[in-house]
Amino acid sequence: MNSSLPYSATPLLLFALASIISPDASRATETKIWQEISGEKALAHVQRLVDFGQRPSGSGAIEKSRHYIEDQLRRSGWRVTRQAFTDDTPRGRVQFVNLIAQFPDQGNTAPLFL
């Protein structure tokens, strides 16, 4: 595979977006997760991310992707924070950003890294 990214984030993004429960947080407690997830919804989220274009760290497309994921998680009732860090890569020092999502009922003990 000839990619400008050293690591592929596609499987992680698929999992993260498929895990988004509902755009209405009040419905999240009334509906079982398996009733809200579908292949069609996951594909629509992935297509939206693909439409942003290539997403190397530091690009406008990766920032748009982060905003989209944050927005979708917040609409589902999650609290989202960013964890920025810089690391050495074969291409030099690169800034990365983890999105950390916590569902309010779980307190600070169960973060999910997306």
PDB file of C-alpha atoms in Angstrom:
ATOM      1  CA  MET A   1       0.000   0.000   0.000  1.00  0.00           C
ATOM      2  CA  ASN A   2       1.392   3.402  -0.968  1.00  0.00           C
ATOM      3  CA  SER A   3       0.115   5.810   1.681  1.00  0.00           C
ATOM      4  CA  SER A   4       1.417   9.154   2.857  1.00  0.00           C
ATOM      5  CA  LEU A   5       0.544   8.118   6.416  1.00  0.00           C
ATOM      6  CA  PRO A   6       2.840   5.826   8.377  1.00  0.00           C
ATOM      7  CA  TYR A   7      -0.153   4.119  10.007  1.00  0.00           C
ATOM      8  CA  SER A   8      -3.657   3.453   8.751  1.00  0.00           C
ATOM      9  CA  ALA A   9      -6.419   4.792  10.976  1.00  0.00           C
ATOM     10  CA  THR A  10      -9.294   3.439   8.883  1.00  0.00           C
ATOM     11  CA  PRO A  11     -10.137   0.382  11.054  1.00  0.00           C
ATOM     12  CA  LEU A  12     -10.100   2.522  14.194  1.00  0.00           C
ATOM     13  CA  LEU A  13     -12.289   5.174  12.571  1.00  0.00           C
ATOM     14  CA  LEU A  14     -14.754   2.508  11.422  1.00  0.00           C
ATOM     15  CA  PHE A  15     -15.014   1.158  14.959  1.00  0.00           C
ATOM     16  CA  ALA A  16     -15.341   4.603  16.492  1.00  0.00           C
ATOM     17  CA  LEU A  17     -18.034   5.749  14.121  1.00  0.00           C
ATOM     18  CA  ALA A  18     -19.951   2.490  14.322  1.00  0.00           C
ATOM     19  CA  SER A  19     -19.954   2.966  18.102  1.00  0.00           C
ATOM     20  CA  ILE A  20     -21.849   6.247  17.918  1.00  0.00           C
ATOM     21  CA  ILE A  21     -25.170   5.395  19.466  1.00  0.00           C
ATOM     22  CA  SER A  22     -27.720   8.059  18.624  1.00  0.00           C
ATOM     23  CA  PRO A  23     -27.855  11.726  17.602  1.00  0.00           C
ATOM     24  CA  ASP A  24     -30.249  12.278  20.529  1.00  0.00           C
ATOM     25  CA  ALA A  25     -28.580  11.682  23.897  1.00  0.00           C
ATOM     26  CA  SER A  26     -31.912  11.226  25.694  1.00  0.00           C
ATOM     27  CA  ARG A  27     -32.722   8.270  23.434  1.00  0.00           C
ATOM     28  CA  ALA A  28     -29.382   6.591  24.187  1.00  0.00           C
ATOM     29  CA  THR A  29     -30.687   5.222  27.494  1.00  0.00           C
ATOM     30  CA  GLU A  30     -33.980   4.043  25.956  1.00  0.00           C
ATOM     31  CA  THR A  31     -32.522   2.157  23.001  1.00  0.00           C
ATOM     32  CA  LYS A  32     -30.182  -0.809  22.945  1.00  0.00           C
ATOM     33  CA  ILE A  33     -26.897  -0.152  21.148  1.00  0.00           C
ATOM     34  CA  TRP A  34     -27.458  -2.972  18.653  1.00  0.00           C
ATOM     35  CA  GLN A  35     -30.716  -1.281  17.592  1.00  0.00           C
ATOM     36  CA  GLU A  36     -28.873   1.917  16.666  1.00  0.00           C
ATOM     37  CA  ILE A  37     -25.844   0.566  14.790  1.00  0.00           C
ATOM     38  CA  SER A  38     -26.133  -0.432  11.164  1.00  0.00           C
ATOM     39  CA  GLY A  39     -23.772  -1.013   8.302  1.00  0.00           C
ATOM     40  CA  GLU A  40     -25.459   1.767   6.353  1.00  0.00           C
ATOM     41  CA  LYS A  41     -24.877   4.304   9.137  1.00  0.00           C
ATOM     42  CA  ALA A  42     -21.249   3.239   9.568  1.00  0.00           C
ATOM     43  CA  LEU A  43     -20.658   3.474   5.818  1.00  0.00           C
ATOM     44  CA  ALA A  44     -22.209   6.959   5.726  1.00  0.00           C
ATOM     45  CA  HIS A  45     -19.840   8.139   8.481  1.00  0.00           C
ATOM     46  CA  VAL A  46     -16.824   6.610   6.751  1.00  0.00           C
ATOM     47  CA  GLN A  47     -17.843   8.175   3.429  1.00  0.00           C
ATOM     48  CA  ARG A  48     -18.055  11.567   5.124  1.00  0.00           C
ATOM     49  CA  LEU A  49     -14.495  11.145   6.437  1.00  0.00           C
ATOM     50  CA  VAL A  50     -13.228   9.937   3.056  1.00  0.00           C
ATOM     51  CA  ASP A  51     -14.783  13.012   1.437  1.00  0.00           C
ATOM     52  CA  PHE A  52     -12.447  15.224   3.496  1.00  0.00           C
ATOM     53  CA  GLY A  53      -9.537  13.786   1.495  1.00  0.00           C
ATOM     54  CA  GLN A  54      -6.183  12.497   2.680  1.00  0.00           C
ATOM     55  CA  ARG A  55      -5.695  13.197   6.364  1.00  0.00           C
ATOM     56  CA  PRO A  56      -1.998  13.375   7.251  1.00  0.00           C
ATOM     57  CA  SER A  57      -1.227  14.901  10.644  1.00  0.00           C
ATOM     58  CA  GLY A  58      -1.286  18.680  10.545  1.00  0.00           C
ATOM     59  CA  SER A  59      -3.562  18.894   7.505  1.00  0.00           C
ATOM     60  CA  GLY A  60      -6.848  20.752   7.228  1.00  0.00           C
ATOM     61  CA  ALA A  61      -8.559  17.472   6.336  1.00  0.00           C
ATOM     62  CA  ILE A  62      -7.506  15.778   9.587  1.00  0.00           C
ATOM     63  CA  GLU A  63      -8.808  18.765  11.544  1.00  0.00           C
ATOM     64  CA  LYS A  64     -12.153  18.597   9.693  1.00  0.00           C
ATOM     65  CA  SER A  65     -12.275  14.874  10.476  1.00  0.00           C
ATOM     66  CA  ARG A  66     -11.658  15.542  14.162  1.00  0.00           C
ATOM     67  CA  HIS A  67     -14.388  18.182  14.259  1.00  0.00           C
ATOM     68  CA  TYR A  68     -16.810  15.782  12.569  1.00  0.00           C
ATOM     69  CA  ILE A  69     -16.050  12.953  15.021  1.00  0.00           C
ATOM     70  CA  GLU A  70     -16.240  15.323  18.011  1.00  0.00           C
ATOM     71  CA  ASP A  71     -19.577  16.683  16.803  1.00  0.00           C
ATOM     72  CA  GLN A  72     -21.044  13.214  16.295  1.00  0.00           C
ATOM     73  CA  LEU A  73     -19.896  12.062  19.736  1.00  0.00           C
ATOM     74  CA  ARG A  74     -21.218  15.195  21.483  1.00  0.00           C
ATOM     75  CA  ARG A  75     -24.592  14.795  19.759  1.00  0.00           C
ATOM     76  CA  SER A  76     -24.713  11.337  21.324  1.00  0.00           C
ATOM     77  CA  GLY A  77     -24.058  12.692  24.808  1.00  0.00           C
ATOM     78  CA  TRP A  78     -20.307  12.049  25.063  1.00  0.00           C
ATOM     79  CA  ARG A  79     -17.821  14.525  26.555  1.00  0.00           C
ATOM     80  CA  VAL A  80     -14.860  14.900  24.227  1.00  0.00           C
ATOM     81  CA  THR A  81     -11.437  16.302  25.031  1.00  0.00           C
ATOM     82  CA  ARG A  82      -8.311  16.553  22.924  1.00  0.00           C
ATOM     83  CA  GLN A  83      -4.904  15.233  23.908  1.00  0.00           C
ATOM     84  CA  ALA A  84      -2.212  16.803  21.712  1.00  0.00           C
ATOM     85  CA  PHE A  85       1.343  15.487  21.617  1.00  0.00           C
ATOM     86  CA  THR A  86       4.373  15.551  19.350  1.00  0.00           C
ATOM     87  CA  ASP A  87       6.402  12.484  18.438  1.00  0.00           C
ATOM     88  CA  ASP A  88       9.354  11.568  16.253  1.00  0.00           C
ATOM     89  CA  THR A  89       8.459   9.804  13.002  1.00  0.00           C
ATOM     90  CA  PRO A  90      10.440   8.792   9.911  1.00  0.00           C
ATOM     91  CA  ARG A  91       9.297  12.155   8.485  1.00  0.00           C
ATOM     92  CA  GLY A  92      10.478  14.198  11.467  1.00  0.00           C
ATOM     93  CA  ARG A  93       8.602  15.489  14.493  1.00  0.00           C
ATOM     94  CA  VAL A  94       4.859  15.389  13.956  1.00  0.00           C
ATOM     95  CA  GLN A  95       2.028  16.689  16.111  1.00  0.00           C
ATOM     96  CA  PHE A  96      -0.788  14.226  16.788  1.00  0.00           C
ATOM     97  CA  VAL A  97      -4.111  14.607  18.591  1.00  0.00           C
ATOM     98  CA  ASN A  98      -6.022  11.871  20.409  1.00  0.00           C
ATOM     99  CA  LEU A  99      -9.730  12.362  20.930  1.00  0.00           C
ATOM    100  CA  ILE A 100     -10.792  11.138  24.356  1.00  0.00           C
ATOM    101  CA  ALA A 101     -14.515  10.505  24.787  1.00  0.00           C
ATOM    102  CA  GLN A 102     -16.227   9.821  28.094  1.00  0.00           C
ATOM    103  CA  PHE A 103     -19.871   9.088  28.634  1.00  0.00           C
ATOM    104  CA  PRO A 104     -20.984  11.299  31.554  1.00  0.00           C
ATOM    105  CA  ASP A 105     -22.499   8.448  33.601  1.00  0.00           C
ATOM    106  CA  GLN A 106     -19.135   6.659  33.695  1.00  0.00           C
ATOM    107  CA  GLY A 107     -17.244   9.441  35.433  1.00  0.00           C
ATOM    108  CA  ASN A 108     -13.539   9.785  34.786  1.00  0.00           C
ATOM    109  CA  THR A 109     -12.731   6.085  35.083  1.00  0.00           C
ATOM    110  CA  ALA A 110     -13.655   4.790  31.631  1.00  0.00           C
ATOM    111  CA  PRO A 111     -12.214   6.914  28.796  1.00  0.00           C
ATOM    112  CA  LEU A 112     -12.405   5.655  25.236  1.00  0.00           C
ATOM    113  CA  PHE A 113      -9.569   6.546  22.887  1.00  0.00           C
ATOM    114  CA  LEU A 114     -10.791   7.180  19.359  1.00  0.00           C
TER     115      LEU A 114
END
